[in-house]
Coordinates of C-alpha atoms in Angstrom, one line a residue:
Chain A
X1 CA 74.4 3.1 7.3
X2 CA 73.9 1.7 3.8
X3 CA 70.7 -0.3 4.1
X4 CA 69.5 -2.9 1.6
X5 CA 66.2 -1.7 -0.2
X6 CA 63.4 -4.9 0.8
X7 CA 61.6 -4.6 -1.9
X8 CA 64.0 -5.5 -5.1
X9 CA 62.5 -4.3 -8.1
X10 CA 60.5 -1.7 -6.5
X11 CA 61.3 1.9 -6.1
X12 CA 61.9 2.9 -2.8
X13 CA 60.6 5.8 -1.1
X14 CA 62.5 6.1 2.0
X15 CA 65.9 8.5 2.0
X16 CA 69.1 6.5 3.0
X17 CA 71.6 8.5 4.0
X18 CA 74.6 7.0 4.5
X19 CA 78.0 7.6 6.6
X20 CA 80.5 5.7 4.1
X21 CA 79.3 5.9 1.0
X22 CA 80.9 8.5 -1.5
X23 CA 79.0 7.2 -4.3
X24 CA 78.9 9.5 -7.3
X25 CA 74.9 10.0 -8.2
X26 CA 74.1 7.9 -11.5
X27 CA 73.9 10.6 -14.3
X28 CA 76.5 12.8 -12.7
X29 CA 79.0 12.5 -16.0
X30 CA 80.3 15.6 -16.8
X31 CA 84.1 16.7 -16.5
X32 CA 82.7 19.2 -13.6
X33 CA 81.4 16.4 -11.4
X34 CA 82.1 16.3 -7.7
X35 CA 84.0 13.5 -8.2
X36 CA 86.2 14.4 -11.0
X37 CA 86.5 17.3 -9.4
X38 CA 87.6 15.7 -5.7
X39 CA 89.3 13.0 -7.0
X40 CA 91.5 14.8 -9.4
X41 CA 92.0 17.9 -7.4
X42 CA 93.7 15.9 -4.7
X43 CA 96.2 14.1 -6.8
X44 CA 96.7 17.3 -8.8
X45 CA 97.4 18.7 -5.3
X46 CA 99.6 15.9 -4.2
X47 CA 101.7 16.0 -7.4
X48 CA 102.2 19.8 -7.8
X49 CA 102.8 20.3 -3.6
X50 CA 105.9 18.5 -3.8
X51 CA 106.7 19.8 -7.1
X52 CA 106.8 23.3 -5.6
X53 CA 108.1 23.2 -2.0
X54 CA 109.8 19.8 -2.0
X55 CA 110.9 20.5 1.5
X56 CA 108.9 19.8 3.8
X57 CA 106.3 18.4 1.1
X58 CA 108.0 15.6 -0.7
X59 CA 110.0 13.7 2.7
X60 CA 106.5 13.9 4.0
X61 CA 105.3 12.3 1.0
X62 CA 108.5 9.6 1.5
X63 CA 107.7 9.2 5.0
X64 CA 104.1 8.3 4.5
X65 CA 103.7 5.2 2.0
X66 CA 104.5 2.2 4.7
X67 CA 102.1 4.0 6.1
X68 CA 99.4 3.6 3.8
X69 CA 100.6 -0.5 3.4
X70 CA 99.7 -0.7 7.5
X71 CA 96.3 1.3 6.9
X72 CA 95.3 -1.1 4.0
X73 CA 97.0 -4.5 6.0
X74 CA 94.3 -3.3 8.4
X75 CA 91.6 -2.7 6.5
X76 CA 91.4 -5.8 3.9
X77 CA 92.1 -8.2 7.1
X78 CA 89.7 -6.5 9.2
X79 CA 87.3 -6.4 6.1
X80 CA 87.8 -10.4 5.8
X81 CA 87.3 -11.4 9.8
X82 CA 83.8 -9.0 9.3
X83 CA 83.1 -10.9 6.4
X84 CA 83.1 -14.1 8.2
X85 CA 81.5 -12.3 11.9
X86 CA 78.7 -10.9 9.8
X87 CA 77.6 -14.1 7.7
X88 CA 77.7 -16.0 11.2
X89 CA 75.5 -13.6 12.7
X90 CA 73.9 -12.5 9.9
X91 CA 72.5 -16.5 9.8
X92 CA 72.0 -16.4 13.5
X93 CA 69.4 -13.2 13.0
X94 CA 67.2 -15.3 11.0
X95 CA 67.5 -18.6 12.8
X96 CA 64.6 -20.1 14.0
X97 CA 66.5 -21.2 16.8
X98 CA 65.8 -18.7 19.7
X99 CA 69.3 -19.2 21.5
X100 CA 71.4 -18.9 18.3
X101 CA 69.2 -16.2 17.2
X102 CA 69.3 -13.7 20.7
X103 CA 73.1 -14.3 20.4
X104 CA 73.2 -13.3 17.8
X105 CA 71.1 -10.3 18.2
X106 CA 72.6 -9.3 21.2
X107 CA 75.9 -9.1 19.3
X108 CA 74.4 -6.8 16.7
X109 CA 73.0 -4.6 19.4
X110 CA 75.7 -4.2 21.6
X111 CA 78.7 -4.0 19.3
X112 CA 76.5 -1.2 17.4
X113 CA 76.0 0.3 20.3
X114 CA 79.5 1.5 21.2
X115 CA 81.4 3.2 19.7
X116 CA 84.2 1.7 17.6
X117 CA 86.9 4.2 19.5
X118 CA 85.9 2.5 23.0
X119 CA 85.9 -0.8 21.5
X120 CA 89.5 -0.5 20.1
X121 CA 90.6 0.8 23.7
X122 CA 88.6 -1.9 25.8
X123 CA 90.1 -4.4 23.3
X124 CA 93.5 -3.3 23.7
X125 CA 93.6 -1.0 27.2
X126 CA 90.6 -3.1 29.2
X127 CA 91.1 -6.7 28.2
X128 CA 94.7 -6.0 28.2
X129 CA 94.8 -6.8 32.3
X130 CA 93.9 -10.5 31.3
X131 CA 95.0 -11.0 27.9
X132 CA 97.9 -8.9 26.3
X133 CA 97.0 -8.9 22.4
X134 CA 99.8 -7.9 20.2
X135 CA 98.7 -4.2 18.8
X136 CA 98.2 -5.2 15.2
X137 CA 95.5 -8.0 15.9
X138 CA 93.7 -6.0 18.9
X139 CA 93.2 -3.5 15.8
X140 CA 92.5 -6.3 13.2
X141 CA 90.0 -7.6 15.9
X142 CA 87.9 -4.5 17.1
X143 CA 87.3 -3.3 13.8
X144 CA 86.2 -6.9 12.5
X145 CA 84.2 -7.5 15.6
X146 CA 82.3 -3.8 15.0
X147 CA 82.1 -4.4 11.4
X148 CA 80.8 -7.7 11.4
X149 CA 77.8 -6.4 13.6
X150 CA 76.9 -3.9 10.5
X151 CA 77.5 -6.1 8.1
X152 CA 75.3 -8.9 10.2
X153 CA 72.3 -6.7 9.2
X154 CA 73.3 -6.0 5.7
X155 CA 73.4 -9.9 5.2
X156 CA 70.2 -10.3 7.1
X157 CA 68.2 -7.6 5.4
X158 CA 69.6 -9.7 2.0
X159 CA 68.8 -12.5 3.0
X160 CA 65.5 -11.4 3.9
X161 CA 65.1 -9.5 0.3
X162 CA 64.6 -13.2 -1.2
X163 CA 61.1 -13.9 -1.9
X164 CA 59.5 -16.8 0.5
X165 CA 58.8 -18.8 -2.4
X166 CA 62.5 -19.4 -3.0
X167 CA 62.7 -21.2 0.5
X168 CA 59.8 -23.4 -0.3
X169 CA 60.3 -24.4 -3.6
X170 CA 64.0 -25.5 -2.2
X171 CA 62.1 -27.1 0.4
X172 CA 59.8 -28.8 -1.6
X173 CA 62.1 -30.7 -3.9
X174 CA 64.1 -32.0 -0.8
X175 CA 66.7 -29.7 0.5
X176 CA 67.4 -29.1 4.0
X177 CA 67.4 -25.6 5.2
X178 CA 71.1 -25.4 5.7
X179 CA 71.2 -26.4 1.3
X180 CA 68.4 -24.3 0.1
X181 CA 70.5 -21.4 2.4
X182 CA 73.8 -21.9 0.6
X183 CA 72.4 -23.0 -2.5
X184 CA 69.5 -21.1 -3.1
X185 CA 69.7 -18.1 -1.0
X186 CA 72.6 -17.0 -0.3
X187 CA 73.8 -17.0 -4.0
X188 CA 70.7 -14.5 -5.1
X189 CA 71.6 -12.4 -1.9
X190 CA 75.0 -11.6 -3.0
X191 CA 73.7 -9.5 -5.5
X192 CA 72.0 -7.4 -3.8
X193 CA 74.3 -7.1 -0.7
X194 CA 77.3 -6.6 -3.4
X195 CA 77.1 -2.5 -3.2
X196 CA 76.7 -2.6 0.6
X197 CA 79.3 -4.6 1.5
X198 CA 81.7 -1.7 -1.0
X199 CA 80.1 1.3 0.9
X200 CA 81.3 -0.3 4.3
X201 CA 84.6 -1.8 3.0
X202 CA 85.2 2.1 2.3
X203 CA 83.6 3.2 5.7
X204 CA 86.1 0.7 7.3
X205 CA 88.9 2.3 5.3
X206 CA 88.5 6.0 7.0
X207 CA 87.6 4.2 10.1
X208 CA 91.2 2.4 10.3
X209 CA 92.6 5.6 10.9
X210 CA 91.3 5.1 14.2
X211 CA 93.8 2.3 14.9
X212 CA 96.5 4.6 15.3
X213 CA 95.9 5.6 18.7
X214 CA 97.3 2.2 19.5
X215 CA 100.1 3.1 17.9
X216 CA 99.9 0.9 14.7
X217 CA 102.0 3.0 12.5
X218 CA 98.9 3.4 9.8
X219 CA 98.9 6.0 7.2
X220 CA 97.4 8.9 10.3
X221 CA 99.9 7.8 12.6
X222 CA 103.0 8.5 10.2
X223 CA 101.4 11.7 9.4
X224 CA 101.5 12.6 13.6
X225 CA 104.9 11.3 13.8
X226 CA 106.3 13.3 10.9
X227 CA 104.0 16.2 12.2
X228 CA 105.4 15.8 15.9
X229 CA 109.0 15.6 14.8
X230 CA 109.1 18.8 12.2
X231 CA 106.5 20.7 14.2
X232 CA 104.9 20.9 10.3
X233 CA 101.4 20.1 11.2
X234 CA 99.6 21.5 9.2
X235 CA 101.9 20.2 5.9
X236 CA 101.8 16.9 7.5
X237 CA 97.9 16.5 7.9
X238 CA 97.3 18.2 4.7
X239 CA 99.0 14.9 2.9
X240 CA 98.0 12.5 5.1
X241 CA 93.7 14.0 4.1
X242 CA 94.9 14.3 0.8
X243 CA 96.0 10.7 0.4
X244 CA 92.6 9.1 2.7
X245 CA 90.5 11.0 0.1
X246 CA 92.5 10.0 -3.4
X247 CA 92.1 6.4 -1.6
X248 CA 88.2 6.7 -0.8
X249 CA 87.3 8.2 -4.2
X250 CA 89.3 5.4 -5.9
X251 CA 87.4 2.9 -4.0
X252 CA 83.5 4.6 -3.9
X253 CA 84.1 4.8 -7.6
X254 CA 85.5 1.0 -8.2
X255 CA 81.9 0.3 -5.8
X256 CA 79.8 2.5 -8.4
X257 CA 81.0 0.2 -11.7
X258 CA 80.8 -3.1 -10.2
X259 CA 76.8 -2.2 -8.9
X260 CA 76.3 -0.7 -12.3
X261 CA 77.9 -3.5 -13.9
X262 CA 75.8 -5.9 -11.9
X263 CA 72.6 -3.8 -12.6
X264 CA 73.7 -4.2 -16.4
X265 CA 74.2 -7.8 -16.6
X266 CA 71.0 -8.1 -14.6
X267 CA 69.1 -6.3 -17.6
X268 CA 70.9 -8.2 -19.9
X269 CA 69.6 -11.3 -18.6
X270 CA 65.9 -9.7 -18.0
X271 CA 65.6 -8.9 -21.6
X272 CA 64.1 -5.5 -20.3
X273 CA 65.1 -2.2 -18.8
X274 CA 63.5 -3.4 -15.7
X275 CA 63.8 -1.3 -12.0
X276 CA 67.4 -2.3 -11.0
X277 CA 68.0 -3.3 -7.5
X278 CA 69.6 -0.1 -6.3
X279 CA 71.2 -1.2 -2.9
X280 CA 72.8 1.8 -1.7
X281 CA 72.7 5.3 -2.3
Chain B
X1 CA 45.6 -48.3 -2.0
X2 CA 45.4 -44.7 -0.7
X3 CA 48.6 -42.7 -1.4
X4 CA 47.7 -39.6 0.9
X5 CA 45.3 -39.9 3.5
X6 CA 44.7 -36.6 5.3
X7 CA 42.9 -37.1 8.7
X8 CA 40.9 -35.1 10.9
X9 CA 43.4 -31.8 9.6
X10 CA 43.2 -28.7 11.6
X11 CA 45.1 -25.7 10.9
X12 CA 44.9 -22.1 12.7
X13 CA 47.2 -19.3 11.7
X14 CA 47.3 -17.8 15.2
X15 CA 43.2 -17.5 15.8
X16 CA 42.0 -17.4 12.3
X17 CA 40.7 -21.0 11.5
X18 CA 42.1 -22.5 8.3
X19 CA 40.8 -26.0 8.5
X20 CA 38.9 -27.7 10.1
X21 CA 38.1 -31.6 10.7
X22 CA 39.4 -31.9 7.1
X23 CA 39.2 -35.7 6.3
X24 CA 40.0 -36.6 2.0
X25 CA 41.8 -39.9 0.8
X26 CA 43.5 -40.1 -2.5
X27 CA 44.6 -42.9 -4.5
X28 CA 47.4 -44.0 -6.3
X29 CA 46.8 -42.7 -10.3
X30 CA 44.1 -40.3 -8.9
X31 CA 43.4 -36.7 -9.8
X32 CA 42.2 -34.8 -7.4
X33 CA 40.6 -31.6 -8.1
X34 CA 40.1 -29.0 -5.2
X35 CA 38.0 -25.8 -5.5
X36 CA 36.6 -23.4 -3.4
X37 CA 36.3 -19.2 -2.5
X38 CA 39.4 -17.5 -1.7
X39 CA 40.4 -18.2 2.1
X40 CA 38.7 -21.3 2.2
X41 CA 41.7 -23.5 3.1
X42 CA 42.4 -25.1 -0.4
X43 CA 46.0 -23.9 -0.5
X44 CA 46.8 -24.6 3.1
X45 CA 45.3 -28.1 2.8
X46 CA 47.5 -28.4 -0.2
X47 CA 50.4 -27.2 1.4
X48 CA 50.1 -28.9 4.9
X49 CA 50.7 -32.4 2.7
X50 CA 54.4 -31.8 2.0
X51 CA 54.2 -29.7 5.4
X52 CA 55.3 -26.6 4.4
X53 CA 52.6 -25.6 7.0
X54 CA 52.5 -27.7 10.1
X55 CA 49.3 -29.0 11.0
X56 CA 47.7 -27.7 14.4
X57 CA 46.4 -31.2 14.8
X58 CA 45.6 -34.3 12.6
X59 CA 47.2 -36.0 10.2
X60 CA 48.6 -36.4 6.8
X61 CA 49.9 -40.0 5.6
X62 CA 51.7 -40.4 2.7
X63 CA 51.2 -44.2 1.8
X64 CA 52.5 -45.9 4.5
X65 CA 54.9 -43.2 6.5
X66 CA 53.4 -40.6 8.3
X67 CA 54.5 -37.5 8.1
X68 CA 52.7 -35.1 10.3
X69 CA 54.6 -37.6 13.1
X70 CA 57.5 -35.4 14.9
X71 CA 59.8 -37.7 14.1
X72 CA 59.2 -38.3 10.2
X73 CA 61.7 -37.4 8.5
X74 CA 60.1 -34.7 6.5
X75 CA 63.0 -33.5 4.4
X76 CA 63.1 -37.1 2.9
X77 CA 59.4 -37.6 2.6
X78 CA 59.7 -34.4 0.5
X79 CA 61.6 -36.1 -2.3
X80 CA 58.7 -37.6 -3.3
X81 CA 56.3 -35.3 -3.2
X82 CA 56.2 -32.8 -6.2
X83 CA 55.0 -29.2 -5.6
X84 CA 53.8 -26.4 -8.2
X85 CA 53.6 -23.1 -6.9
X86 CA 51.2 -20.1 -8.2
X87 CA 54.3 -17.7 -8.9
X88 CA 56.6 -20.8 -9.9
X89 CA 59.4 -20.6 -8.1
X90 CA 62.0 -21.3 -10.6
X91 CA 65.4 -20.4 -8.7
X92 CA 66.7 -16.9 -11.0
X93 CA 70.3 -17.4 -10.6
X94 CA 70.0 -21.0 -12.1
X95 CA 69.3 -22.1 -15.7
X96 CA 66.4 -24.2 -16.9
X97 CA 68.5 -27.0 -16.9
X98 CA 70.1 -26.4 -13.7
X99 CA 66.7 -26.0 -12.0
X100 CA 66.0 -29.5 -12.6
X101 CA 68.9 -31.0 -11.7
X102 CA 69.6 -29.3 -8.5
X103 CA 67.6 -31.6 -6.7
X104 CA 68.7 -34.8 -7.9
X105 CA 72.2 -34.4 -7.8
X106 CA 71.4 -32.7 -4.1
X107 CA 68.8 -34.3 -2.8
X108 CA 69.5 -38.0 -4.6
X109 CA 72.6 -37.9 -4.5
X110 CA 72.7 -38.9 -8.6
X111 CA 75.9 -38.0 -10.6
X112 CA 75.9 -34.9 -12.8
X113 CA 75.5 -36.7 -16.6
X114 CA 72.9 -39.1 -15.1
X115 CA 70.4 -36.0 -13.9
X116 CA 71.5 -34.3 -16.5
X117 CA 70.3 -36.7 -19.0
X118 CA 66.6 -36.5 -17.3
X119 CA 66.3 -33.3 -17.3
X120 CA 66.7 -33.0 -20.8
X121 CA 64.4 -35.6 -20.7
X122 CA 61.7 -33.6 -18.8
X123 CA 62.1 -30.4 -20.8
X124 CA 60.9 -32.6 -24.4
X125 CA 58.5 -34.0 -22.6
X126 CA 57.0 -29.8 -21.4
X127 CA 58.3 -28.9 -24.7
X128 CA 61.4 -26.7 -23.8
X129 CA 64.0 -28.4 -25.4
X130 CA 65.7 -25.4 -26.8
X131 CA 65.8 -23.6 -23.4
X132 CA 67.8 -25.9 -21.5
X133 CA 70.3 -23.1 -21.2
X134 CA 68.2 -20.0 -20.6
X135 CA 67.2 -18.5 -16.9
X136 CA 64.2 -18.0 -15.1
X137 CA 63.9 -14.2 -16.5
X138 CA 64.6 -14.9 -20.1
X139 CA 61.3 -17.7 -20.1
X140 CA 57.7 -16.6 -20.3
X141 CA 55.2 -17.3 -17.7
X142 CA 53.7 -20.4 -19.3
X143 CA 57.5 -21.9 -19.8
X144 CA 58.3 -21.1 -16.4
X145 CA 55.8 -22.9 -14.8
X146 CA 56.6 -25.7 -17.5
X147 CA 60.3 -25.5 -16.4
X148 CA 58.7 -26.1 -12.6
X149 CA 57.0 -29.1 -13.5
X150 CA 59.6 -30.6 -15.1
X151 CA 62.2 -29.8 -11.9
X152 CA 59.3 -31.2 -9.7
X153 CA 59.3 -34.3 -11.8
X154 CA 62.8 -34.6 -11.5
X155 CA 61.9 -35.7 -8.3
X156 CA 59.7 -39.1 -9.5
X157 CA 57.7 -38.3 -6.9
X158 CA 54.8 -39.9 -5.8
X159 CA 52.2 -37.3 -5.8
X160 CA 52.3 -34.1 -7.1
X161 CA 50.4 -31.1 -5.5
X162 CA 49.8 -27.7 -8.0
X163 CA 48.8 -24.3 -6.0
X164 CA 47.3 -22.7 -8.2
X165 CA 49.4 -23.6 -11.0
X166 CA 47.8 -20.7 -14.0
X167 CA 46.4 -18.3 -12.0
X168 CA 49.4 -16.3 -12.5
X169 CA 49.5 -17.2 -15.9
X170 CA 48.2 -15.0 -18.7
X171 CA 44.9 -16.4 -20.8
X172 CA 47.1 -17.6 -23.8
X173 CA 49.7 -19.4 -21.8
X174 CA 47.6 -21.2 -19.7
X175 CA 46.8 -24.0 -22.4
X176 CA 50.2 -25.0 -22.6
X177 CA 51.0 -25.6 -18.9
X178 CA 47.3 -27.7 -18.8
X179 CA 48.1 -29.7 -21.7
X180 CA 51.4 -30.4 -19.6
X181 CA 49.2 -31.8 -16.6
X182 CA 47.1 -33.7 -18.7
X183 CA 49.6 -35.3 -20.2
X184 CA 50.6 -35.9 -16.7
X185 CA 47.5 -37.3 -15.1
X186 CA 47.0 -39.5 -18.6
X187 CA 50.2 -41.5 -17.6
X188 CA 48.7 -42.2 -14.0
X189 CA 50.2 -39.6 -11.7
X190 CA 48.4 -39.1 -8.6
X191 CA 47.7 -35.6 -8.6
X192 CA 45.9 -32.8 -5.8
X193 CA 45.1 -29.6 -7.9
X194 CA 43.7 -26.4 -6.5
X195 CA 42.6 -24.7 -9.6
X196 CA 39.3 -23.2 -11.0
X197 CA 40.4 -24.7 -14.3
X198 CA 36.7 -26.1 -15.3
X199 CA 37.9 -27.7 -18.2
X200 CA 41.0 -29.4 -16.7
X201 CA 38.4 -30.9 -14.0
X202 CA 36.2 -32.1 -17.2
X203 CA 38.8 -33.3 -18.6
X204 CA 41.1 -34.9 -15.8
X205 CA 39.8 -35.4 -12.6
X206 CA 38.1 -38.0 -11.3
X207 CA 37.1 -36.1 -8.4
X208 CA 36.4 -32.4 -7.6
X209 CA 36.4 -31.3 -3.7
X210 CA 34.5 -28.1 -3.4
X211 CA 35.9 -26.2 0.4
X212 CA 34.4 -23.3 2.2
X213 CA 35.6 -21.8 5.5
X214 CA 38.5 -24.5 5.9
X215 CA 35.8 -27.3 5.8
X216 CA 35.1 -29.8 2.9
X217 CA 31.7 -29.3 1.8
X218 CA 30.7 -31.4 -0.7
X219 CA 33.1 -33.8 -2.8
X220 CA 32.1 -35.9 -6.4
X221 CA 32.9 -36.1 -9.5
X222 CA 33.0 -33.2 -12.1
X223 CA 29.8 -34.1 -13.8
X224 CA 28.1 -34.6 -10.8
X225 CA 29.3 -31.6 -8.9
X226 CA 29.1 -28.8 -11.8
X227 CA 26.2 -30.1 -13.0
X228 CA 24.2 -30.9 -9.8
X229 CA 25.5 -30.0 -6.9
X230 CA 23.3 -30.9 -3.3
X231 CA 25.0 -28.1 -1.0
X232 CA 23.7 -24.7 -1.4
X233 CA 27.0 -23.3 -0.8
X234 CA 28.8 -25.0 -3.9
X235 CA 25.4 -24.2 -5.8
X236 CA 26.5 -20.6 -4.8
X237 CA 30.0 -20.9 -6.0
X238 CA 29.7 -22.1 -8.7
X239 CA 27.2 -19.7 -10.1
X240 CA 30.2 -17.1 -9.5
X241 CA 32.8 -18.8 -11.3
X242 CA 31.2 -20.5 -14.4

């Protein structure tokens, strides 16, 4: 899980490991890196495949892309509802209000607590006895509703990253809570929860593949079909990793400049070379 | 006329005792000056009058509305009550300028060019005319907590409360933000300061409150207390700090 470091400004100790990020290390620059390396390899691979052995490589190649237009359909809508779940509950963790706040928890624990997998199938499968949701939006809505939970905590441990002081002196000059929130707060917290909110918009993206099983024709699932018509597995899954990883890199790198661009305009503004806020690792 | 009357205040922080049967009036165009070792209650006294801490029991009045009442409406009282923290405050993402205005045009209600107009206003009058457009990081410590005073003012409130106000401040830029409160407490404004800033007291206040252990132990003014102090305890104290 990408975490947000507490302490802005300060080093931190602890080791984050994290499950989505594929974040190139600051200093790694040379041609060799493992990104260059990953990134280019694959689209070397996906040009010069077809080029070769056009049959079965390049149909598979023109078999795939509506493919890839469901997997991101189902990734930028299901990264927009988690938006919206995990700034609700997000709020709700740090509400002083004990009902809103144990919802809210609860919400956080339990969704994180099962697997996304289940979720989809309960969604779909289990709730499907009462309520028959079209395919598309049980996917849309499982992956928002699981994602919102992490993101819940990425927006709490944000907000939380404020210093006090900023609550007060908002208090003091009159504000209500819910103003010095959106006014005060949550515009410094954006910052910081920027890079976070990148590593699981990409951790959401390999996760989507998982919507195929209920048969949304995403970018895995048109991979299978090919795969289960030709009998070419392994040419078929060879593309269909091929293309997930060109996509990843594409976007863990896109997530590396903007949270070095925002660590640059942040120095810019300090005057100083001071510790950047490094969010995720 | 008292403008904040604080009665009988109690304050625990769980079961560590923070006040204690703290009784003080201030009146209008008064300056208040409250010392006293670390832990002794000062800043919790201070901050219990614009209730960013609640009392445990008691009372705080400001003129006639009370606002320790549960059904004050604190957020409104608060408007015109000024606070100055330690570590000032200043909101980073805003400018200067914006820091001042955010709560008039919020909070008041007032239109953009009208706030805007006193805040350029407030930032002659701390000297920081030609920063209007920088933020928070770009200011020194002394500016900043200029840049607080003058978003506090923005306020016209009716008492203004400093925490501390140059104790994060280093020796050179302290003069500035003092001359500031002078200037302040020259034109009449009713001000509580917890500060060890002897020659601010000398200077402005006409009383000094010396607090131990969350009590008020002895209270008079600055040439009486520094120079003759009855309680032992203050005696102490101010051995230590002078």
């Amino acid at each position: 899980m990408a975490e947000v470091n507490p302490t802005p400004g300060q080093k931190s100790s602890r080791i984050q490991i994290s499950d989505g990020a594929l974040i190139p290390e600051q200093g790694e620059k040379t041609i060799l890196s493992a990104w260059n390396i990953s990134f280019f390899g694959a689209v070397a691979l996906l040009i010069i495949l077809p080029a070769i052995t056009p049959d079965p490589y390049l149909k598979i190649i023109q078999f795939i892309p509506d493919g890839v237009l469901h997997t991101f359909e189902v990734t930028l809508a299901s990264i927009c509802f988690a938006l919206v779940f995990g700034l609700i509950a997000g709020l709700g963790r740090i509400s002083r209000n004990v009902v809103i706040n144990r919802v809210a928890t609860i919400y956080v624990e339990v969704v994180r607590g099962i697997p996304l997998l289940v979720q989809l199938f309960y969604i779909y499968y289990a709730l499907g006895k009462f309520i028959q949701v079209p395919r598309f939006l049980s996917a849309v809505i499982a992956m928002s509703f699981c994602y919102g939970a992490y993101l819940a905590e990425i927006f709490r441990a944000g907000i939380q990253s404020i210093p006090k002081g900023q609550m007060e002196a908002a208090l003091a000059i009159g504000l209500s809570r819910g103003q010095a929130i959106r006014m005060v707060i949550l515009p410094q917290t954006i910052r910081v929860i920027l890079p976070p909110i990148g590593n699981e918009f990409i951790a959401l993206l390999k996760d989507s593949s998982l919507v195929s099983i209920l048969a949304v024709a995403d970018l895995l699932r048109r991979g299978r079909e090919y795969a289960s018509t030709s009998f070419m597995y392994f040419e078929s899954y060879t593309v269909v990793a091929l293309v997930y990883l060109v996509l990843t890199l594409f976007f863990s790198r896109l997530v590396a400049l903007m949270e070095k661009r925002l660590q640059r305009r942040r120095r810019e503004t300090r005057g100083d070379s001071g510790a950047p806020v490094r969010a995720a690792s | 006329m008292n403008r904040v009357t604080v009665k009988k205040a109690t304050k625990y922080f769980g079961r560590v005792k923070a006040l204690e049967n703290v009784s003080m009036e201030v009146k209008k165009g008064e300056v208040v000056l409250i010392i006293g070792p670390s832990g002794s209650g000062k800043s919790t006294l201070l901050r219990s009058i614009n209730r960013l801490e609640r009392l445990t029991s008691g009372e705080v009045w400001l003129d006639e509305e009370q606002l320790t009442h549960h059904q004050s409406d604190i957020r409104r009282i608060r408007e015109e009550i000024g606070m100055v923290f330690q570590n000032f405050n200043l909101f980073p993402h805003l400018t200067a300028m914006s820091n001042i205005t955010l709560g008039p045009v919020h909070v008041k209600g007032m239109k953009r060019e009208e706030a805007d107009t006193i805040a350029v206003d407030l930032l002659a009058r701390v000297g920081l005319s030609e920063k209007a457009e920088s933020y928070p990081d770009e200011l020194s410590g002394g500016q900043q907590q200029r840049v607080a005073i003058a978003r506090a003012l923005a306020m016209s409130p009716k008492v203004m409360l400093f925490d501390e106000p140059t104790s994060a401040l280093d020796p050179e830029m302290i003069k500035e933000v003092l001359d500031v409160m002078l200037g302040l407490a020259k034109e009449g404004m009713t001000m509580l300061v917890v500060s060890h800033e002897m020659g601010f007291a000398r200077a402005a206040a006409d009383r000094v409150v010396f607090m131990d252990q969350g009590e008020i132990v002895e209270v008079g003014t600055p040439e009486e207390l520094f120079a003759s102090p009855s309680e032992e305890r203050t005696k102490r104290f101010l051995e230590n700090i002078l």
